[in-house]
Short mmCIF file of C-alpha atoms in Angstrom, two decimals:
data_model
loop_
_atom_site.label_atom_id
_atom_site.label_comp_id
_atom_site.label_asym_id
_atom_site.label_seq_id
_atom_site.Cartn_x
_atom_site.Cartn_y
_atom_site.Cartn_z
CA MET A 1 224.58 26.01 18.96
CA THR A 2 222.68 25.56 22.22
CA LEU A 3 220.63 28.30 23.84
CA GLU A 4 223.03 28.35 26.81
CA THR A 5 225.97 28.96 24.47
CA PHE A 6 224.04 31.70 22.73
CA PHE A 7 223.41 33.53 26.01
CA LYS A 8 227.04 33.17 27.07
CA LYS A 9 228.25 34.51 23.74
CA PHE A 10 225.51 37.10 23.37
CA ASP A 11 227.94 40.01 23.52
CA LEU A 12 229.49 38.70 20.28
CA PHE A 13 226.10 38.83 18.53
CA ALA A 14 224.70 41.96 20.17
CA ASP A 15 225.65 44.25 17.29
CA ALA A 16 223.99 42.04 14.68
CA PRO A 17 220.76 43.49 13.26
CA ASP A 18 217.75 42.56 15.43
CA ALA A 19 219.91 40.46 17.76
CA VAL A 20 217.30 40.20 20.53
CA ALA A 21 214.49 39.52 18.06
CA LYS A 22 216.50 36.64 16.62
CA LEU A 23 217.15 35.35 20.13
CA ARG A 24 213.41 35.40 20.88
CA GLU A 25 212.81 33.50 17.67
CA LEU A 26 215.40 30.92 18.69
CA VAL A 27 213.80 30.50 22.13
CA LEU A 28 210.39 29.80 20.54
CA GLU A 29 211.82 27.39 18.01
CA MET A 30 213.69 25.39 20.63
CA ALA A 31 210.62 25.41 22.89
CA VAL A 32 208.20 23.95 20.34
CA ARG A 33 210.76 21.28 19.36
CA GLY A 34 211.10 20.10 22.97
CA GLN A 35 214.67 21.35 23.37
CA LEU A 36 213.94 23.45 26.46
CA SER A 37 212.21 20.74 28.51
CA GLU A 38 212.86 17.37 30.08
CA ARG A 39 210.71 14.25 29.75
CA GLN A 40 209.10 12.98 32.96
CA ALA A 41 207.37 9.59 33.24
CA ALA A 42 204.60 11.04 35.40
CA ASP A 43 203.54 13.31 32.52
CA GLN A 44 201.89 10.36 30.75
CA SER A 45 199.48 9.69 33.65
CA GLU A 46 197.89 13.14 33.68
CA PRO A 47 194.12 12.42 33.14
CA ALA A 48 193.42 14.91 30.35
CA TRP A 49 196.52 13.83 28.43
CA ARG A 50 195.73 10.12 28.98
CA ALA A 51 192.21 10.60 27.63
CA PHE A 52 193.58 12.40 24.59
CA LEU A 53 196.07 9.63 23.85
CA ASN A 54 193.46 6.86 24.14
CA GLU A 55 191.13 8.56 21.69
CA PHE A 56 193.74 10.09 19.38
CA ASP A 57 196.18 7.21 18.87
CA ASN A 58 193.48 4.58 18.34
CA ARG A 59 191.37 6.76 16.06
CA ILE A 60 194.04 8.12 13.76
CA TYR A 61 197.30 6.27 13.97
CA GLY A 62 196.52 2.85 15.38
CA GLY A 63 198.79 3.54 18.30
CA GLU A 64 201.79 4.59 16.17
CA PRO A 65 203.15 8.12 16.72
CA ARG A 66 203.47 10.11 13.50
CA GLN A 67 206.41 12.30 12.48
CA SER A 68 205.98 15.49 10.47
CA PRO A 69 208.33 16.56 7.68
CA ALA A 70 209.00 19.71 9.74
CA PHE A 71 211.04 18.02 12.48
CA ASN A 72 211.08 14.91 14.64
CA ILE A 73 209.54 14.82 18.09
CA SER A 74 209.85 12.64 21.19
CA ASP A 75 207.88 9.39 21.35
CA ALA A 76 205.97 10.97 24.24
CA TRP A 77 204.71 13.76 21.95
CA ARG A 78 202.14 13.58 19.16
CA TRP A 79 201.74 15.37 15.85
CA ALA A 80 198.12 16.50 16.00
CA CYS A 81 196.33 19.07 13.86
CA MET A 82 194.56 22.29 14.85
CA ALA A 83 191.15 20.61 14.67
CA ASP A 84 192.33 18.05 17.27
CA VAL A 85 193.59 20.56 19.84
CA ALA A 86 191.18 23.52 19.76
CA ASP A 87 187.53 24.35 19.09
CA ALA A 88 185.75 27.34 17.60
CA CYS A 89 183.34 29.25 19.82
CA GLY A 90 180.49 29.69 17.37
CA GLN A 91 179.17 32.67 15.45
CA LYS A 92 176.29 35.12 15.70
CA LYS A 93 175.04 38.22 13.97
CA PRO A 94 175.24 41.05 16.53
CA ASP A 95 171.83 41.90 18.03
CA GLU A 96 173.02 44.08 20.91
CA PRO A 97 176.00 46.37 21.61
CA PHE A 98 179.32 44.49 21.42
CA THR A 99 183.10 45.03 21.69
CA TYR A 100 184.56 44.64 18.22
CA ILE A 101 187.98 43.06 17.71
CA ASP A 102 189.43 43.29 14.22
CA VAL A 103 192.96 42.90 12.89
CA ALA A 104 193.82 46.51 13.76
CA SER A 105 193.04 45.67 17.41
CA ILE A 106 196.12 43.42 17.70
CA ASP A 107 199.53 44.51 18.92
CA ASN A 108 201.51 42.04 16.84
CA GLN A 109 204.80 42.86 18.57
CA ARG A 110 203.50 41.86 21.99
CA GLY A 111 200.94 39.33 20.78
CA SER A 112 198.14 41.00 22.71
CA ILE A 113 194.83 42.78 22.24
CA LYS A 114 195.03 46.55 22.56
CA SER A 115 193.36 48.21 25.52
CA GLU A 116 191.28 50.70 23.53
CA LEU A 117 188.57 48.86 21.58
CA GLU A 118 185.50 50.11 19.79
CA VAL A 119 182.00 49.35 21.11
CA LEU A 120 179.48 49.11 18.26
CA HIS A 121 175.72 48.89 18.01
CA PRO A 122 174.14 46.18 15.84
CA GLU A 123 173.08 48.64 13.14
CA ASN A 124 176.74 49.72 12.72
CA ALA A 125 178.22 46.24 12.80
CA PRO A 126 180.57 45.35 9.92
CA SER A 127 179.50 42.31 7.94
CA ARG A 128 182.67 40.53 9.14
CA ALA A 129 181.75 40.91 12.83
CA ARG A 130 180.52 37.37 13.46
CA LYS A 131 182.88 35.13 15.46
CA LEU A 132 182.51 34.59 19.20
CA VAL A 133 185.37 34.25 21.68
CA LYS A 134 185.82 33.78 25.40
CA ARG A 135 188.63 34.20 27.87
CA GLY A 136 191.56 31.96 26.93
CA THR A 137 190.65 31.84 23.22
CA ILE A 138 193.49 32.39 20.75
CA ILE A 139 192.71 34.47 17.66
CA TYR A 140 194.88 34.14 14.56
CA ALA A 141 194.58 36.51 11.57
CA THR A 142 194.43 34.34 8.47
CA VAL A 143 194.91 37.27 6.05
CA ARG A 144 198.62 38.08 5.57
CA PRO A 145 199.48 35.66 8.40
CA TYR A 146 203.19 36.48 8.16
CA LEU A 147 202.35 39.73 10.02
CA LYS A 148 201.62 37.53 13.07
CA ASN A 149 198.45 39.26 14.20
CA ILE A 150 197.92 36.65 16.90
CA ALA A 151 196.67 37.16 20.45
CA VAL A 152 195.19 35.41 23.45
CA VAL A 153 191.88 36.79 24.73
CA ASP A 154 193.21 37.56 28.19
CA ARG A 155 190.18 39.26 29.77
CA GLU A 156 186.41 39.41 29.88
CA PHE A 157 184.90 42.15 27.73
CA SER A 158 181.90 44.26 28.53
CA PRO A 159 179.92 44.33 26.36
CA THR A 160 180.70 40.86 24.97
CA ALA A 161 183.44 40.64 22.37
CA ILE A 162 182.82 39.63 18.76
CA VAL A 163 185.75 39.28 16.38
CA SER A 164 186.19 39.62 12.65
CA THR A 165 185.90 36.63 10.35
CA ALA A 166 189.48 37.49 9.33
CA PHE A 167 190.50 35.46 12.40
CA ALA A 168 190.67 31.74 12.98
CA ILE A 169 189.32 30.95 16.46
CA LEU A 170 191.13 28.45 18.67
CA HIS A 171 189.78 27.64 22.12
CA PRO A 172 192.20 25.07 23.60
CA ARG A 173 190.85 21.71 24.73
CA PRO A 174 191.55 20.46 28.30
CA PHE A 175 194.78 18.67 27.34
CA VAL A 176 196.24 21.80 25.67
CA ASP A 177 197.89 24.75 27.39
CA GLY A 178 196.79 27.89 25.57
CA GLN A 179 200.17 29.62 25.94
CA PHE A 180 201.98 26.63 24.47
CA LEU A 181 199.66 26.72 21.46
CA PHE A 182 200.18 30.49 21.18
CA HIS A 183 203.96 29.98 21.10
CA TRP A 184 203.61 27.37 18.35
CA LEU A 185 201.51 29.78 16.26
CA ARG A 186 204.26 32.42 16.50
CA SER A 187 207.14 30.05 15.76
CA ARG A 188 209.20 30.03 12.57
CA SER A 189 208.21 26.41 11.88
CA PHE A 190 204.50 27.16 11.97
CA GLU A 191 205.00 30.23 9.78
CA ALA A 192 206.61 27.92 7.19
CA GLU A 193 203.67 25.47 7.43
CA VAL A 194 201.16 28.28 6.77
CA ALA A 195 203.22 29.73 3.91
CA GLU A 196 202.76 26.48 1.99
CA ARG A 197 198.98 26.74 2.31
CA MET A 198 198.47 30.46 1.59
CA LYS A 199 196.70 31.59 -1.56
CA GLY A 200 196.55 35.01 -3.21
CA VAL A 201 199.09 37.69 -4.06
CA ALA A 202 197.93 41.13 -2.90
CA TYR A 203 196.28 39.73 0.26
CA PRO A 204 197.64 36.21 0.74
CA ALA A 205 195.49 34.21 3.14
CA ILE A 206 194.83 30.73 4.46
CA ASN A 207 191.21 29.57 4.72
CA ASP A 208 189.75 28.08 7.89
CA GLY A 209 189.71 24.54 6.49
CA GLU A 210 193.38 24.60 5.56
CA PHE A 211 194.26 26.27 8.84
CA ARG A 212 192.51 23.67 10.98
CA GLY A 213 194.48 20.99 9.13
CA CYS A 214 197.84 22.52 10.07
CA PRO A 215 200.06 20.34 12.31
CA VAL A 216 200.76 20.91 16.00
CA PRO A 217 203.60 19.19 17.90
CA LEU A 218 201.92 18.27 21.17
CA PRO A 219 203.73 17.22 24.36
CA PRO A 220 201.95 15.99 27.49
CA LEU A 221 200.08 18.77 29.28
CA ALA A 222 202.52 18.87 32.23
CA GLU A 223 205.45 19.28 29.84
CA GLN A 224 203.58 21.99 27.92
CA LYS A 225 203.31 23.92 31.18
CA ARG A 226 207.03 23.50 31.91
CA ILE A 227 207.86 24.70 28.41
CA VAL A 228 205.65 27.77 28.85
CA ALA A 229 207.31 28.57 32.18
CA LYS A 230 210.76 28.25 30.59
CA VAL A 231 209.78 30.44 27.65
CA ASP A 232 208.46 33.09 30.05
CA GLU A 233 211.73 32.97 31.97
CA LEU A 234 213.86 33.29 28.84
CA MET A 235 211.68 36.01 27.32
CA ALA A 236 212.18 38.00 30.53
CA VAL A 237 215.94 37.59 30.01
CA CYS A 238 215.48 38.82 26.43
CA ASP A 239 213.59 41.86 27.76
CA ARG A 240 216.49 42.65 30.09
CA LEU A 241 219.00 42.19 27.28
CA GLU A 242 216.97 44.52 25.10
CA GLU A 243 216.94 47.19 27.81
CA GLN A 244 220.67 46.78 28.31
CA LEU A 245 221.27 47.20 24.57
CA LYS A 246 219.12 50.34 24.53
CA GLU A 247 221.06 51.77 27.48
CA ARG A 248 224.36 50.84 25.84
CA ASP A 249 223.31 52.39 22.54
CA ALA A 250 222.22 55.58 24.33
CA ARG A 251 225.60 55.79 26.11
CA HIS A 252 227.45 55.13 22.87
CA ALA A 253 225.43 57.81 21.08
CA ALA A 254 226.29 60.32 23.82
CA LEU A 255 229.98 59.39 23.65
CA SER A 256 229.89 59.62 19.85
CA ARG A 257 228.38 63.12 19.99
CA ALA A 258 230.95 64.19 22.58
CA ALA A 259 233.83 62.82 20.49
CA LEU A 260 232.56 64.55 17.35
CA ALA A 261 232.07 67.82 19.24
CA ARG A 262 235.58 67.59 20.69
CA PHE A 263 237.07 66.98 17.26
CA ALA A 264 234.99 69.79 15.72
CA GLU A 265 236.22 72.21 18.39
CA ALA A 266 239.87 71.17 17.94
CA PRO A 267 240.57 68.87 14.97
CA THR A 268 243.90 67.64 16.26
CA PRO A 269 245.42 64.14 15.79
CA ALA A 270 244.80 63.42 19.47
CA ASN A 271 241.11 64.28 19.19
CA LEU A 272 240.91 62.38 15.92
CA ASP A 273 241.83 59.23 17.87
CA TYR A 274 238.64 59.59 19.91
CA LEU A 275 236.61 59.12 16.73
CA PHE A 276 237.99 55.60 16.37
CA HIS A 277 237.78 54.52 20.00
CA ALA A 278 237.04 50.81 20.46
CA SER A 279 234.38 51.47 23.11
CA PHE A 280 231.90 53.25 20.88
CA PRO A 281 231.30 53.47 17.14
CA ILE A 282 231.02 56.73 15.24
CA PRO A 283 228.46 56.36 12.43
CA PRO A 284 230.30 57.01 9.15
CA ALA A 285 227.58 59.45 8.04
CA ASP A 286 228.13 61.56 11.18
CA LEU A 287 231.90 61.52 10.71
CA ARG A 288 231.47 62.57 7.09
CA LYS A 289 229.23 65.49 8.10
CA THR A 290 231.73 66.62 10.72
CA ILE A 291 234.69 66.51 8.33
CA LEU A 292 232.82 68.45 5.65
CA THR A 293 231.61 71.04 8.16
CA LEU A 294 235.14 71.57 9.46
CA ALA A 295 236.36 71.87 5.87
CA VAL A 296 233.99 74.67 4.86
CA ARG A 297 234.58 76.57 8.13
CA GLY A 298 238.35 76.68 7.80
CA LYS A 299 239.10 74.27 10.67
CA LEU A 300 240.48 71.32 8.75
CA VAL A 301 243.81 72.79 7.64
CA PRO A 302 245.80 75.77 8.96
CA GLN A 303 245.68 79.11 7.19
CA ASP A 304 248.87 80.35 5.52
CA PRO A 305 249.34 84.15 5.55
CA ASN A 306 251.43 83.82 2.37
CA ASP A 307 248.42 82.51 0.35
CA GLU A 308 247.32 84.84 -2.43
CA PRO A 309 243.97 86.39 -1.40
CA ALA A 310 240.91 85.15 -3.27
CA ASP A 311 240.09 88.62 -4.66
CA VAL A 312 243.55 88.72 -6.29
CA THR A 313 243.23 85.20 -7.73
CA PHE A 314 239.71 85.91 -8.96
CA PRO A 315 239.54 89.51 -10.23
CA GLY A 316 236.08 91.01 -9.98
CA LEU A 317 235.08 89.03 -6.90
CA GLU A 318 232.18 90.70 -5.07
CA PRO A 319 232.38 89.89 -1.35
CA VAL A 320 229.31 90.33 0.81
CA ILE A 321 229.65 93.23 3.23
CA GLY A 322 228.70 92.15 6.73
CA ASP A 323 229.44 89.63 9.46
CA ASP A 324 232.08 87.13 8.38
CA SER A 325 232.99 85.97 11.86
CA GLU A 326 232.27 82.32 11.03
CA VAL A 327 235.13 82.11 8.54
CA PRO A 328 238.86 82.89 8.82
CA SER A 329 239.94 86.48 8.17
CA GLN A 330 241.63 85.57 4.88
CA TRP A 331 238.37 84.21 3.47
CA ALA A 332 235.59 86.02 1.64
CA LEU A 333 231.82 85.54 1.68
CA CYS A 334 230.08 85.85 -1.69
CA THR A 335 226.59 85.20 -3.01
CA TYR A 336 226.47 82.26 -5.35
CA ARG A 337 224.99 84.36 -8.16
CA THR A 338 228.21 86.43 -8.27
CA LEU A 339 230.29 83.26 -8.56
CA THR A 340 228.37 81.81 -11.52
CA THR A 341 227.57 82.63 -15.12
CA ILE A 342 224.54 80.32 -15.31
CA VAL A 343 221.96 79.13 -12.79
CA THR A 344 219.20 77.50 -14.81
CA SER A 345 217.19 74.29 -15.14
CA GLY A 346 215.97 72.07 -17.95
CA SER A 347 212.79 72.80 -19.87
CA ARG A 348 209.41 71.17 -19.48
CA GLY A 349 207.94 68.95 -22.16
CA TRP A 350 210.98 66.83 -22.92
CA LYS A 351 208.94 63.68 -23.53
CA GLU A 352 208.39 64.50 -27.18
CA PHE A 353 212.17 64.46 -27.67
CA TYR A 354 212.90 61.08 -26.03
CA ALA A 355 214.85 58.83 -28.40
CA ALA A 356 216.69 55.50 -28.45
CA LYS A 357 219.92 57.43 -29.01
CA GLY A 358 221.06 61.01 -29.13
CA SER A 359 222.06 63.44 -26.38
CA ILE A 360 222.25 62.24 -22.78
CA PHE A 361 219.30 63.37 -20.67
CA VAL A 362 220.48 63.85 -17.07
CA ARG A 363 217.73 63.06 -14.54
CA THR A 364 217.60 63.19 -10.76
CA GLN A 365 218.41 59.47 -10.49
CA ASN A 366 221.78 60.24 -12.09
CA ILE A 367 222.84 62.30 -9.05
CA LYS A 368 223.84 59.80 -6.38
CA THR A 369 226.18 59.98 -3.40
CA ASP A 370 227.20 63.49 -4.48
CA ARG A 371 228.42 62.24 -7.84
CA LEU A 372 227.14 62.16 -11.40
CA ILE A 373 226.44 58.52 -12.26
CA LEU A 374 225.71 57.81 -15.92
CA ASP A 375 225.21 54.04 -15.86
CA ASP A 376 221.45 54.39 -16.44
CA VAL A 377 220.65 57.22 -18.84
CA ALA A 378 217.85 58.33 -21.12
CA PHE A 379 218.43 60.02 -24.45
CA VAL A 380 216.82 62.98 -26.24
CA ASP A 381 217.00 64.11 -29.85
CA LEU A 382 216.73 67.90 -29.60
CA PRO A 383 216.16 70.32 -32.47
CA LYS A 384 218.87 72.97 -32.28
CA SER A 385 216.24 75.70 -31.77
CA THR A 386 214.90 74.10 -28.58
CA GLU A 387 214.86 76.37 -25.57
CA GLY A 388 216.31 73.55 -23.44
CA MET A 389 219.63 73.86 -25.32
CA ARG A 390 220.64 76.45 -22.70
CA ALA A 391 220.86 73.64 -20.12
CA GLN A 392 223.69 71.78 -21.83
CA VAL A 393 226.08 70.18 -19.34
CA MET A 394 229.75 71.20 -19.42
CA LYS A 395 232.87 70.21 -17.47
CA ASP A 396 233.06 71.80 -13.99
CA ASP A 397 229.30 72.47 -13.87
CA ILE A 398 227.59 71.78 -10.55
CA LEU A 399 224.20 70.08 -10.80
CA ILE A 400 221.70 70.31 -7.93
CA THR A 401 218.47 68.35 -7.57
CA ILE A 402 215.64 70.82 -6.93
CA THR A 403 212.58 68.53 -6.67
CA GLY A 404 211.76 64.99 -5.57
CA ALA A 405 213.22 62.58 -3.05
CA ASN A 406 216.84 63.57 -3.79
CA VAL A 407 216.24 67.31 -3.40
CA THR A 408 219.45 69.27 -2.45
CA LYS A 409 221.80 66.50 -3.63
CA ALA A 410 224.58 67.90 -5.78
CA ALA A 411 227.15 66.55 -8.24
CA ARG A 412 230.11 68.06 -10.06
CA VAL A 413 230.83 67.27 -13.70
CA GLU A 414 234.43 66.17 -13.23
CA GLU A 415 235.18 65.39 -16.89
CA GLN A 416 233.69 66.58 -20.13
CA ILE A 417 230.97 64.16 -21.15
CA PRO A 418 229.22 63.69 -24.52
CA GLU A 419 226.48 66.20 -25.34
CA ALA A 420 224.06 66.17 -22.40
CA TYR A 421 221.18 68.25 -20.99
CA VAL A 422 219.51 68.36 -17.59
CA SER A 423 215.85 67.75 -16.79
CA GLN A 424 213.55 70.39 -15.30
CA HIS A 425 214.13 68.83 -11.86
CA ILE A 426 217.84 69.73 -11.86
CA ALA A 427 219.50 73.12 -11.51
CA LEU A 428 222.54 73.52 -13.74
CA THR A 429 225.05 76.00 -12.32
CA ARG A 430 228.31 77.08 -13.96
CA PRO A 431 231.06 78.65 -11.82
CA ARG A 432 232.49 81.89 -13.25
CA TRP A 433 235.96 80.54 -12.47
CA SER A 434 236.41 76.83 -13.15
CA GLU A 435 239.29 76.68 -10.63
CA MET A 436 236.83 77.04 -7.76
CA SER A 437 234.41 74.36 -9.02
CA GLU A 438 235.76 71.65 -6.70
CA TRP A 439 235.50 73.94 -3.68
CA LEU A 440 231.95 75.03 -4.49
CA HIS A 441 230.91 71.39 -4.87
CA LEU A 442 232.39 70.71 -1.42
CA CYS A 443 230.12 73.47 -0.05
CA PHE A 444 227.10 71.91 -1.77
CA ILE A 445 227.68 68.53 -0.12
CA SER A 446 228.41 69.98 3.34
CA HIS A 447 225.64 70.35 5.90
CA GLY A 448 227.74 73.12 7.43
CA SER A 449 227.35 75.22 4.29
CA ALA A 450 225.17 75.18 1.15
CA ARG A 451 223.64 71.69 1.65
CA GLY A 452 222.45 72.57 5.15
CA ALA A 453 221.04 75.92 4.02
CA LEU A 454 219.19 74.34 1.09
CA GLU A 455 217.75 71.56 3.25
CA GLN A 456 216.19 74.15 5.55
CA LEU A 457 214.59 75.78 2.52
CA ALA A 458 213.57 72.59 0.72
CA TYR A 459 211.85 70.46 3.32
CA GLY A 460 208.27 71.48 3.99
CA ASP A 461 204.81 70.34 2.96
CA LYS A 462 206.01 70.16 -0.64
CA PRO A 463 209.78 69.57 -0.82
CA GLY A 464 211.50 71.59 -3.49
CA LEU A 465 213.77 74.51 -4.36
CA ASN A 466 213.59 77.39 -6.78
CA LEU A 467 216.59 78.80 -8.62
CA ASN A 468 216.73 81.95 -6.49
CA ASN A 469 217.18 79.75 -3.39
CA ILE A 470 220.45 78.68 -5.00
CA ARG A 471 221.47 82.06 -6.40
CA ASP A 472 221.05 83.76 -3.00
CA LEU A 473 223.26 81.32 -1.08
CA VAL A 474 226.20 82.96 0.70
CA MET A 475 229.29 80.87 0.01
CA PRO A 476 232.54 80.88 2.02
CA LEU A 477 235.56 81.37 -0.25
CA PRO A 478 239.13 80.67 0.95
CA PRO A 479 242.24 81.52 -1.06
CA LEU A 480 242.68 79.12 -3.97
CA ALA A 481 245.78 77.51 -2.42
CA GLU A 482 243.85 76.74 0.77
CA GLN A 483 240.90 75.40 -1.24
CA ARG A 484 243.28 72.88 -2.74
CA ARG A 485 244.79 71.93 0.63
CA ILE A 486 241.28 71.42 2.05
#
């Protein structure tokens, strides 16, 4: 596919992850391969380029252009190496105040040096502060080079700048355009060249010797300048595309929120259609939250005055006295403690009971996507006198994660499973009436009910819940027939 085709068809790719970033990568790759520029005969007569050719071809290749395994280049280009195209600027131990540039000083998204830099005195100089640079020098971080901490020194510094030895220093020679070299250093092809030469695992790096032997595809200087101009032009187009995508995404987000709000206010078939409008996507997670919130607030199905009231279906129900304006009149509000016979958690010190087989030990990783998943379980061999026996899992129990990354996630035990116990990081709750277990689980996965209330309690400096947080929840309770319809 050509770049022109890509731009024309960009709307087809715009929703792909990192679409503009991939387009920028394509622009660079085409640029350094000579696919954005035209050959001109006059390019060969430019004095600096002519001098380079006379010295370079005779010294190294006997007048024969060399091709790299990376890709083929025009006969007018040359495969040089870093040592051929750029010089270092020397080193010194700081003996006066200096502007220090280290890896943290690089904005690797923009490929520039940050504006706020530290000025150090010689007595505070890091041992790595040694390399000199000047305006137009390119600095390339040789530690974890895939992070692309690369920048052009684009200004004079006062006091003089000294950079870390973590950088390779490249000051372009007269026949090299610094921006062209910079684009090559950031290209996918050069990244692949460096990857072959890196050493180390935790902090992979390429040493200066290896780096200066890396190849550079070099066109005549005049063509380099045309390539740089074209890249600048296309990168500006990419910037505009990126802004347009941001504006589009902001409009779509606003339309999505409006559609969800409209449906939440009146969940009719007509308003449901707005959630699947072709002009804007509704994130599935947002749609899920909306549906669950409507469900637990009595807005998903109509109420039937002939339904048997909950306090008749469940004798001994203890409704909360107070404001119940957020739920339909036929519903009741009850504290969770009055709807359960057990709210407990597993015991500490289970490690001594771990075994290759025995009872299933339910851990937080077994509660996923609001379901109990038992494809990766541990086992415990418990003495019958163990205090943790109280936390045995039964059908219709609701399990809630109370510590860790999955805090507030809940699962219902839909079928009776083999003998199993929960860990100390899980609350085991047992509904007083098993018929309402499905409904209570729905409340625990809805941000409009128990899940939302628990999240407000759980997330702080130290995420977590205690059992009373769960016992004190006020749960909405529709008639059993309506629970089933919902």
